[in-house]
Tab-separated table of C-alpha atoms and ligand atoms in Angstrom:
chain	number	residue	atom	x	y	z
A	745	MET	CA	-49.814	-143.489	-59.056
A	746	PRO	CA	-46.901	-142.536	-57.222
A	747	CYS	CA	-46.349	-138.716	-56.960
A	748	THR	CA	-51.122	-137.564	-57.547
A	749	VAL	CA	-50.470	-133.876	-57.384
A	750	ILE	CA	-55.007	-132.543	-56.280
A	751	LEU	CA	-56.694	-129.210	-57.021
A	752	GLY	CA	-59.638	-127.635	-57.134
A	753	ALA	CA	-60.924	-126.610	-59.603
A	754	PHE	CA	-63.389	-123.204	-59.169
A	755	TRP	CA	-62.960	-121.131	-56.033
A	756	GLY	CA	-61.907	-123.693	-53.116
A	757	ASP	CA	-63.864	-125.467	-50.204
A	758	GLU	CA	-64.539	-128.391	-53.297
A	759	GLY	CA	-64.266	-131.293	-51.189
A	760	LYS	CA	-59.799	-131.746	-51.377
A	761	GLY	CA	-59.827	-132.229	-48.042
A	762	LYS	CA	-62.104	-135.593	-47.415
A	763	ILE	CA	-60.739	-136.196	-50.670
A	764	ILE	CA	-57.160	-136.680	-49.769
A	765	SER	CA	-58.577	-137.792	-46.237
A	766	TYR	CA	-59.745	-141.326	-47.910
A	767	LEU	CA	-56.707	-140.931	-50.429
A	768	ALA	CA	-54.372	-141.467	-46.787
A	769	LEU	CA	-56.454	-144.414	-45.815
A	770	LYS	CA	-56.901	-146.118	-48.774
A	771	ASP	CA	-53.977	-145.843	-50.605
A	772	LYS	CA	-51.416	-145.538	-47.098
A	773	LEU	CA	-50.661	-142.612	-47.858
A	774	ASP	CA	-46.287	-141.722	-47.804
A	775	PHE	CA	-46.349	-139.029	-47.710
A	776	CYS	CA	-48.444	-135.289	-47.847
A	777	VAL	CA	-46.978	-132.524	-49.266
A	778	ARG	CA	-49.060	-129.336	-48.138
A	779	THR	CA	-48.737	-126.469	-50.502
A	780	GLY	CA	-50.673	-122.464	-49.691
A	781	SER	CA	-51.272	-121.398	-46.621
A	782	VAL	CA	-53.543	-120.850	-43.779
A	783	ASN	CA	-56.032	-118.969	-45.741
A	784	ALA	CA	-57.383	-121.873	-47.437
A	785	ALA	CA	-59.500	-124.856	-44.406
A	786	HIS	CA	-59.627	-127.961	-45.547
A	787	THR	CA	-62.726	-130.345	-43.706
A	788	VAL	CA	-61.580	-133.738	-43.339
A	789	TRP	CA	-65.053	-135.578	-40.874
A	790	ARG	CA	-63.987	-139.018	-39.041
A	791	GLU	CA	-66.277	-141.447	-37.441
A	792	GLY	CA	-68.263	-138.209	-36.552
A	793	LYS	CA	-65.392	-135.900	-35.574
A	794	ARG	CA	-65.036	-132.689	-37.678
A	795	TYR	CA	-61.126	-130.791	-38.653
A	796	ALA	CA	-60.847	-127.865	-40.584
A	797	LEU	CA	-57.515	-127.635	-41.437
A	798	HIS	CA	-55.361	-124.479	-41.830
A	799	MET	CA	-51.971	-126.090	-41.861
A	800	VAL	CA	-51.536	-129.583	-40.959
A	801	PRO	CA	-51.582	-131.749	-44.527
A	802	ALA	CA	-55.495	-133.480	-44.631
A	803	ALA	CA	-54.118	-137.605	-44.746
A	804	PHE	CA	-52.942	-136.469	-40.764
A	805	LEU	CA	-54.831	-139.847	-41.343
A	806	TYR	CA	-52.665	-142.303	-42.039
A	807	GLU	CA	-51.129	-143.336	-39.259
A	808	LYS	CA	-47.518	-143.834	-40.717
A	809	CYS	CA	-48.198	-140.393	-43.154
A	810	ARG	CA	-45.618	-138.265	-43.319
A	811	LEU	CA	-47.303	-135.061	-43.180
A	812	LEU	CA	-44.279	-131.805	-44.960
A	813	VAL	CA	-45.451	-128.435	-45.490
A	814	GLY	CA	-43.192	-127.368	-48.390
A	815	ALA	CA	-40.454	-123.851	-48.952
A	816	GLY	CA	-42.845	-121.867	-51.045
A	817	ALA	CA	-46.139	-122.537	-48.102
A	818	ASN	CA	-45.975	-119.792	-45.613
A	819	VAL	CA	-46.639	-120.215	-42.005
A	820	HIS	CA	-49.115	-118.703	-39.103
A	821	VAL	CA	-46.885	-120.707	-35.873
A	822	ALA	CA	-49.782	-120.551	-33.157
A	823	LYS	CA	-51.604	-122.355	-36.285
A	824	PHE	CA	-49.269	-124.759	-36.672
A	825	PHE	CA	-49.341	-125.678	-33.420
A	826	GLU	CA	-52.218	-125.843	-32.607
A	827	GLU	CA	-53.610	-128.358	-34.661
A	828	LEU	CA	-50.337	-129.949	-33.956
A	829	GLU	CA	-52.247	-130.244	-30.567
A	830	LEU	CA	-55.273	-131.710	-31.918
A	831	THR	CA	-53.888	-133.859	-34.286
A	832	LYS	CA	-50.970	-135.307	-32.281
A	833	VAL	CA	-49.054	-135.181	-35.511
A	834	ASN	CA	-46.041	-134.158	-33.499
A	835	ASP	CA	-43.754	-136.566	-34.200
A	836	ARG	CA	-44.476	-136.986	-38.331
A	837	MET	CA	-44.590	-133.758	-38.797
A	838	GLY	CA	-41.886	-131.718	-41.217
A	839	ILE	CA	-41.905	-127.701	-42.555
A	840	ASP	CA	-39.624	-126.721	-44.735
A	841	GLN	CA	-36.961	-124.431	-43.378
A	842	MET	CA	-37.362	-121.900	-46.409
A	843	ALA	CA	-40.656	-121.557	-46.178
A	844	SER	CA	-41.400	-118.350	-45.215
A	845	ILE	CA	-44.005	-116.826	-42.066
A	846	ILE	CA	-47.371	-114.740	-41.792
A	847	GLU	CA	-46.334	-111.944	-38.962
A	848	GLU	CA	-49.086	-110.758	-36.730
A	849	LYS	CA	-48.090	-107.227	-38.824
A	850	HIS	CA	-49.597	-108.970	-42.338
A	851	THR	CA	-52.944	-110.137	-40.276
A	852	ILE	CA	-53.443	-106.033	-39.684
A	853	GLN	CA	-52.698	-105.624	-43.021
A	854	ASP	CA	-54.756	-107.427	-44.239
A	855	LYS	CA	-57.382	-106.680	-42.638
A	856	THR	CA	-56.949	-102.736	-42.604
A	857	SER	CA	-56.425	-101.590	-45.883
A	858	ALA	CA	-59.336	-101.306	-48.373
A	859	VAL	CA	-57.804	-103.464	-51.298
A	860	ASN	CA	-57.822	-106.383	-49.394
A	861	LYS	CA	-61.430	-105.076	-48.486
A	862	GLY	CA	-62.602	-104.419	-51.813
A	863	ILE	CA	-61.513	-108.094	-52.979
A	864	GLY	CA	-63.045	-109.186	-49.380
A	865	THR	CA	-59.560	-111.332	-48.461
A	866	THR	CA	-59.801	-114.282	-45.817
A	867	GLY	CA	-57.962	-111.912	-43.835
A	868	TRP	CA	-55.496	-114.185	-42.913
A	869	GLY	CA	-52.566	-111.590	-43.708
A	870	VAL	CA	-51.304	-114.387	-46.644
A	871	GLY	CA	-51.615	-111.216	-48.894
A	872	PRO	CA	-48.622	-109.429	-47.598
A	873	ALA	CA	-46.511	-112.235	-46.411
A	874	LEU	CA	-45.788	-112.941	-49.945
A	875	GLU	CA	-45.687	-108.740	-50.766
A	876	GLU	CA	-42.919	-108.830	-48.566
A	877	ARG	CA	-41.441	-112.272	-49.606
A	878	ALA	CA	-41.135	-111.476	-52.947
A	879	ARG	CA	-39.515	-107.921	-51.177
A	880	ARG	CA	-36.510	-110.716	-49.615
A	881	THR	CA	-37.112	-109.175	-46.253
A	882	ALA	CA	-39.516	-112.813	-45.547
A	883	LYS	CA	-39.110	-114.725	-41.976
A	884	LEU	CA	-37.979	-117.367	-43.019
A	885	ALA	CA	-39.664	-121.315	-41.043
A	886	LYS	CA	-34.847	-121.628	-40.023
A	887	ASP	CA	-35.738	-118.247	-37.846
A	888	ILE	CA	-38.154	-118.898	-35.176
A	889	PRO	CA	-37.135	-120.569	-32.383
A	890	GLU	CA	-40.157	-122.767	-31.982
A	891	LEU	CA	-40.289	-124.726	-34.995
A	892	ARG	CA	-36.459	-125.959	-35.040
A	893	SER	CA	-37.451	-129.429	-33.901
A	894	TYR	CA	-40.266	-129.663	-37.157
A	895	LEU	CA	-37.428	-128.557	-40.015
A	896	ALA	CA	-37.294	-130.000	-42.851
A	897	ASN	CA	-35.718	-130.194	-46.309
A	898	VAL	CA	-38.399	-131.071	-48.559
A	899	ALA	CA	-37.682	-131.309	-51.571
A	900	THR	CA	-35.145	-133.567	-50.632
A	901	GLU	CA	-37.665	-135.791	-48.360
A	902	ILE	CA	-39.961	-136.144	-51.478
A	903	ASN	CA	-37.533	-136.438	-54.472
A	904	GLU	CA	-35.882	-139.763	-52.885
A	905	GLY	CA	-39.142	-141.289	-51.175
A	906	LEU	CA	-40.017	-141.218	-55.806
A	907	ASP	CA	-36.928	-143.039	-56.216
A	908	ALA	CA	-37.554	-144.998	-53.590
A	909	GLY	CA	-40.422	-145.947	-54.611
A	910	LYS	CA	-43.049	-144.566	-51.853
A	911	LYS	CA	-46.765	-143.086	-53.002
A	912	VAL	CA	-46.188	-138.480	-52.548
A	913	LEU	CA	-49.334	-136.738	-52.581
A	914	LEU	CA	-48.720	-132.235	-53.287
A	915	GLU	CA	-51.596	-131.323	-51.579
A	916	GLY	CA	-53.193	-128.357	-52.778
A	917	THR	CA	-55.275	-125.201	-51.812
A	918	GLN	CA	-58.512	-123.004	-52.576
A	919	GLY	CA	-59.373	-123.145	-56.689
A	920	PHE	CA	-58.217	-123.233	-59.727
A	921	MET	CA	-59.944	-119.667	-60.350
A	922	LEU	CA	-58.721	-118.012	-57.148
A	923	SER	CA	-55.397	-117.549	-58.810
A	924	LEU	CA	-53.453	-114.712	-59.196
A	925	PHE	CA	-52.538	-115.978	-62.881
A	926	TYR	CA	-56.083	-117.506	-64.270
A	927	GLY	CA	-58.058	-116.627	-62.185
A	928	THR	CA	-60.542	-113.680	-61.737
A	929	TYR	CA	-57.584	-111.075	-61.078
A	930	PRO	CA	-57.855	-108.869	-58.936
A	931	TYR	CA	-60.555	-110.972	-56.763
A	932	VAL	CA	-58.566	-113.731	-56.630
A	933	THR	CA	-55.921	-115.041	-54.236
A	934	GLY	CA	-51.598	-113.755	-53.452
A	935	ARG	CA	-50.092	-116.780	-55.510
A	936	ASP	CA	-50.651	-119.151	-58.508
A	937	THR	CA	-52.843	-122.634	-57.001
A	938	GLY	CA	-52.689	-124.522	-60.071
A	939	ALA	CA	-50.815	-127.566	-60.538
A	940	ALA	CA	-47.839	-126.794	-62.164
A	941	ALA	CA	-47.568	-123.644	-58.927
A	942	ILE	CA	-48.846	-126.761	-56.402
A	943	CYS	CA	-45.374	-129.244	-57.444
A	944	SER	CA	-42.659	-125.850	-57.334
A	945	GLU	CA	-44.160	-125.184	-54.298
A	946	ALA	CA	-43.221	-129.065	-52.781
A	947	GLY	CA	-40.109	-128.923	-54.803
A	948	VAL	CA	-41.412	-131.618	-57.825
A	949	GLY	CA	-40.211	-131.699	-61.266
A	950	PRO	CA	-43.040	-131.525	-63.668
A	951	THR	CA	-42.303	-135.223	-65.161
A	952	ARG	CA	-42.340	-137.559	-61.817
A	953	VAL	CA	-45.496	-136.220	-61.230
A	954	ASP	CA	-48.440	-139.240	-62.000
A	955	GLU	CA	-51.213	-138.143	-61.935
A	956	VAL	CA	-52.798	-134.001	-61.820
A	957	LEU	CA	-56.140	-134.776	-59.668
A	958	ILE	CA	-58.543	-132.593	-59.970
A	959	VAL	CA	-61.621	-131.410	-57.571
A	960	TYR	CA	-65.173	-130.561	-58.772
A	961	LYS	CA	-67.995	-129.901	-56.142
A	962	SER	CA	-71.492	-130.860	-57.785
A	963	PHE	CA	-71.987	-126.759	-57.552
A	964	MET	CA	-70.116	-124.248	-57.016
A	965	THR	CA	-69.115	-122.406	-54.563
A	966	ARG	CA	-66.917	-118.576	-54.152
A	967	VAL	CA	-66.706	-116.313	-51.254
A	968	GLY	CA	-65.470	-113.187	-50.951
A	969	ALA	CA	-66.141	-110.691	-54.283
A	970	GLY	CA	-65.857	-111.301	-57.749
A	971	PRO	CA	-67.996	-112.648	-60.759
A	972	MET	CA	-69.010	-115.416	-60.313
A	973	PRO	CA	-71.290	-117.542	-64.024
A	974	GLY	CA	-75.009	-118.156	-63.038
A	975	GLU	CA	-74.879	-117.359	-59.234
A	976	MET	CA	-78.158	-117.153	-57.386
A	977	THR	CA	-79.870	-115.761	-54.890
A	978	LYS	CA	-79.615	-117.029	-51.671
A	979	GLU	CA	-82.135	-118.060	-51.218
A	980	GLU	CA	-82.419	-119.860	-54.590
A	981	ALA	CA	-79.326	-121.694	-52.630
A	982	LYS	CA	-81.465	-122.469	-49.718
A	983	LYS	CA	-83.565	-124.655	-51.549
A	984	ARG	CA	-82.362	-127.149	-53.369
A	985	GLY	CA	-79.696	-127.382	-50.341
A	986	TRP	CA	-76.624	-125.662	-51.686
A	987	PHE	CA	-76.015	-123.049	-49.395
A	988	GLU	CA	-72.903	-123.176	-47.263
A	989	THR	CA	-70.790	-121.678	-45.132
A	990	ALA	CA	-66.916	-121.003	-45.460
A	991	ALA	CA	-65.079	-123.568	-43.330
A	992	GLY	CA	-62.585	-121.009	-41.882
A	993	THR	CA	-64.125	-117.668	-42.163
A	994	GLY	CA	-67.292	-118.588	-41.267
A	995	ARG	CA	-68.799	-116.333	-43.624
A	996	ASP	CA	-71.683	-117.203	-45.988
A	997	ARG	CA	-70.753	-118.414	-49.816
A	998	ARG	CA	-71.943	-117.988	-52.827
A	999	SER	CA	-73.477	-120.164	-55.359
A	1000	ALA	CA	-74.579	-121.102	-58.600
A	1001	PRO	CA	-74.885	-124.272	-60.925
A	1002	PHE	CA	-71.788	-126.388	-61.736
A	1003	ASP	CA	-70.367	-124.627	-65.276
A	1004	PHE	CA	-69.266	-127.069	-67.810
A	1005	ASP	CA	-67.300	-125.084	-69.594
A	1006	LEU	CA	-65.148	-123.956	-66.707
A	1007	ALA	CA	-64.688	-127.072	-65.237
A	1008	ARG	CA	-62.888	-127.994	-68.927
A	1009	ARG	CA	-60.926	-124.953	-68.904
A	1010	ASN	CA	-59.181	-125.651	-65.614
A	1011	ALA	CA	-58.479	-129.169	-66.431
A	1012	LYS	CA	-57.037	-128.632	-69.862
A	1013	ILE	CA	-54.632	-125.993	-68.096
A	1014	ASN	CA	-54.215	-128.019	-65.638
A	1015	GLY	CA	-53.110	-131.013	-67.484
A	1016	ALA	CA	-55.819	-132.384	-65.759
A	1017	THR	CA	-55.385	-137.075	-66.097
A	1018	GLN	CA	-58.726	-137.804	-63.260
A	1019	ALA	CA	-61.518	-135.811	-61.798
A	1020	ALA	CA	-63.108	-135.924	-58.452
A	1021	LEU	CA	-67.187	-135.252	-57.924
A	1022	THR	CA	-67.797	-134.312	-54.470
A	1023	LYS	CA	-70.950	-133.408	-52.923
A	1024	LEU	CA	-73.225	-135.495	-55.377
A	1025	ASP	CA	-75.166	-136.575	-52.602
A	1026	CYS	CA	-76.321	-131.968	-52.687
A	1027	ILE	CA	-77.595	-132.471	-55.957
A	1028	PHE	CA	-78.944	-136.172	-55.789
A	1029	PRO	CA	-79.722	-136.609	-52.256
A	1030	GLU	CA	-81.116	-140.273	-53.091
A	1031	CYS	CA	-77.552	-141.007	-53.253
A	1032	ARG	CA	-76.087	-140.371	-49.716
A	1033	SER	CA	-73.963	-142.718	-48.705
A	1034	VAL	CA	-74.252	-144.686	-51.455
A	1035	GLN	CA	-70.033	-146.526	-52.578
A	1036	GLU	CA	-71.029	-148.489	-55.825
A	1037	PHE	CA	-71.343	-146.368	-58.792
A	1038	GLU	CA	-74.447	-148.607	-60.439
A	1039	GLU	CA	-76.165	-147.736	-56.983
A	1040	LEU	CA	-76.766	-144.398	-58.093
A	1041	SER	CA	-79.677	-142.527	-59.641
A	1042	GLU	CA	-80.292	-142.258	-62.534
A	1043	ASP	CA	-80.056	-138.440	-63.283
A	1044	ALA	CA	-77.136	-138.829	-60.749
A	1045	LYS	CA	-75.637	-140.793	-63.823
A	1046	GLN	CA	-76.262	-139.128	-66.193
A	1047	PHE	CA	-74.931	-135.677	-64.331
A	1048	VAL	CA	-71.184	-138.117	-63.901
A	1049	LYS	CA	-71.219	-139.026	-67.548
A	1050	GLU	CA	-72.200	-135.166	-68.463
A	1051	VAL	CA	-69.193	-134.312	-66.768
A	1052	GLU	CA	-66.824	-136.871	-68.149
A	1053	ARG	CA	-68.468	-136.102	-71.684
A	1054	ARG	CA	-68.024	-132.658	-71.089
A	1055	THR	CA	-64.649	-132.262	-69.360
A	1056	ARG	CA	-63.230	-135.197	-71.417
A	1057	LEU	CA	-61.890	-137.028	-67.923
A	1058	PRO	CA	-62.807	-140.053	-66.280
A	1059	THR	CA	-64.486	-139.052	-62.862
A	1060	VAL	CA	-62.411	-142.199	-60.745
A	1061	LEU	CA	-63.728	-140.298	-57.003
A	1062	ILE	CA	-67.796	-139.008	-56.090
A	1063	GLY	CA	-68.002	-138.504	-53.436
A	1064	THR	CA	-71.295	-139.421	-51.392
A	1065	GLY	CA	-71.571	-137.446	-48.181
A	1066	PRO	CA	-68.801	-136.090	-45.598
A	1067	GLU	CA	-66.655	-138.623	-43.796
A	1068	ALA	CA	-64.268	-139.788	-45.222
A	1069	LEU	CA	-65.786	-143.300	-46.976
A	1070	ASP	CA	-68.247	-141.771	-48.192
A	1071	ILE	CA	-66.670	-142.559	-51.505
A	1072	ILE	CA	-67.497	-144.066	-55.371
A	1073	ASP	CA	-63.982	-145.204	-55.967
A	1074	ARG	CA	-63.799	-146.258	-59.365
A	1075	ARG	CA	-59.986	-146.882	-60.016
A	1076	ASN	CA	-59.213	-150.065	-61.697
B	1304	LIG	P1	-56.743	-115.003	-49.612
B	1304	LIG	O1	-56.005	-116.033	-50.214
B	1304	LIG	O2	-57.073	-114.126	-48.276
B	1304	LIG	O3	-55.816	-113.739	-49.544
B	1304	LIG	O4	-58.014	-113.752	-50.114
B	1304	LIG	C1	-58.997	-113.264	-51.504
B	1304	LIG	C2	-59.218	-114.369	-52.604
B	1304	LIG	O5	-60.039	-115.640	-52.568
B	1304	LIG	C3	-61.048	-113.902	-51.522
B	1304	LIG	O6	-61.888	-114.362	-52.513
B	1304	LIG	C4	-61.036	-115.531	-50.578
B	1304	LIG	O7	-62.065	-115.507	-50.467
B	1304	LIG	C5	-60.870	-115.857	-51.510
B	1304	LIG	N1	-59.805	-117.486	-50.137
B	1304	LIG	C6	-58.910	-117.493	-50.832
B	1304	LIG	N2	-58.601	-119.147	-49.526
B	1304	LIG	C7	-59.649	-119.060	-50.091
B	1304	LIG	C8	-60.139	-120.618	-49.884
B	1304	LIG	O8	-58.759	-121.144	-49.052
B	1304	LIG	N3	-61.260	-120.681	-49.778
B	1304	LIG	C9	-61.854	-119.884	-50.254
B	1304	LIG	N4	-62.215	-119.351	-51.045
B	1304	LIG	C10	-60.123	-118.750	-50.611
B	1305	LIG	MG1	-62.310	-124.374	-47.601
């Protein structure tokens, strides 16, 4: 797995943070590059402590991993420093000098714009910041004095790392159904969230990628407005134990059963080579914290096999609980 891209299959919140934190510890990742922006929260649990990360890569649990933010990302400076304080990763954190900056004015525009409210954005200001970047008037990381000691050339660093056989993980954010190009436009985020876009934001060419790991959750959730096939009522979601609130904004998440056709379509367009399936314990509670496939219940095994049959992908990682190590690892 020298170079792996991780992306969310649906509307974000599939559990990418958990999968990435597991891979960081297990595979001893050398580099992890975060893309996207502060609108996405990646939840990492370790020894009962919960981290909801908006800027620092989810691989921070492995203490030798170099943590980077790519040139295509958007940096919220205050949130970045808050998370450095929390994770204590100052000595191994880098931000590409060309990453752009979200300013207070963008947050205000996002919260006050009627259009953005109709979409139900997270309100962080990512859309307006991206608009400004497209106009080429955005501030970049290299323009911010407080960021000086973190500036890096991420693309060069990771390509040299790959030349030297290092393990690199490119951390996608949100989900493919929120892609500006392939999602439920206009109810989407301000950028493409697919595997190719993740490579572009980090600065890695397509021929260098070994695995594209698509992360499915065992049911689907969505925050904000826009269509969602099979959506159920909040009462029904609560009855099934699927009701969630957003890690970043605290909003209620809408929910629906796993959609096999959508899962297949999104695997295909992203050229996925592997899948992770998270939160299996939410639909099969008897599977909580199981670490061997053979120890799953028959119903749970059948569900996993159906996901594999319909997506035509091997389900290499299966999440059975929130902690980084609550996982079935079926690689090799
Ligand atoms: P924005 O990305 O804040 O502009 O919001 C656009 C849409 O994407 C809204 O429906 C948000 O709820 C959704 N969204 C953005 N980031 C995330 C995320 O990390 N998880 C889930 N939904 C997100
Ligand atoms: Mg999230």
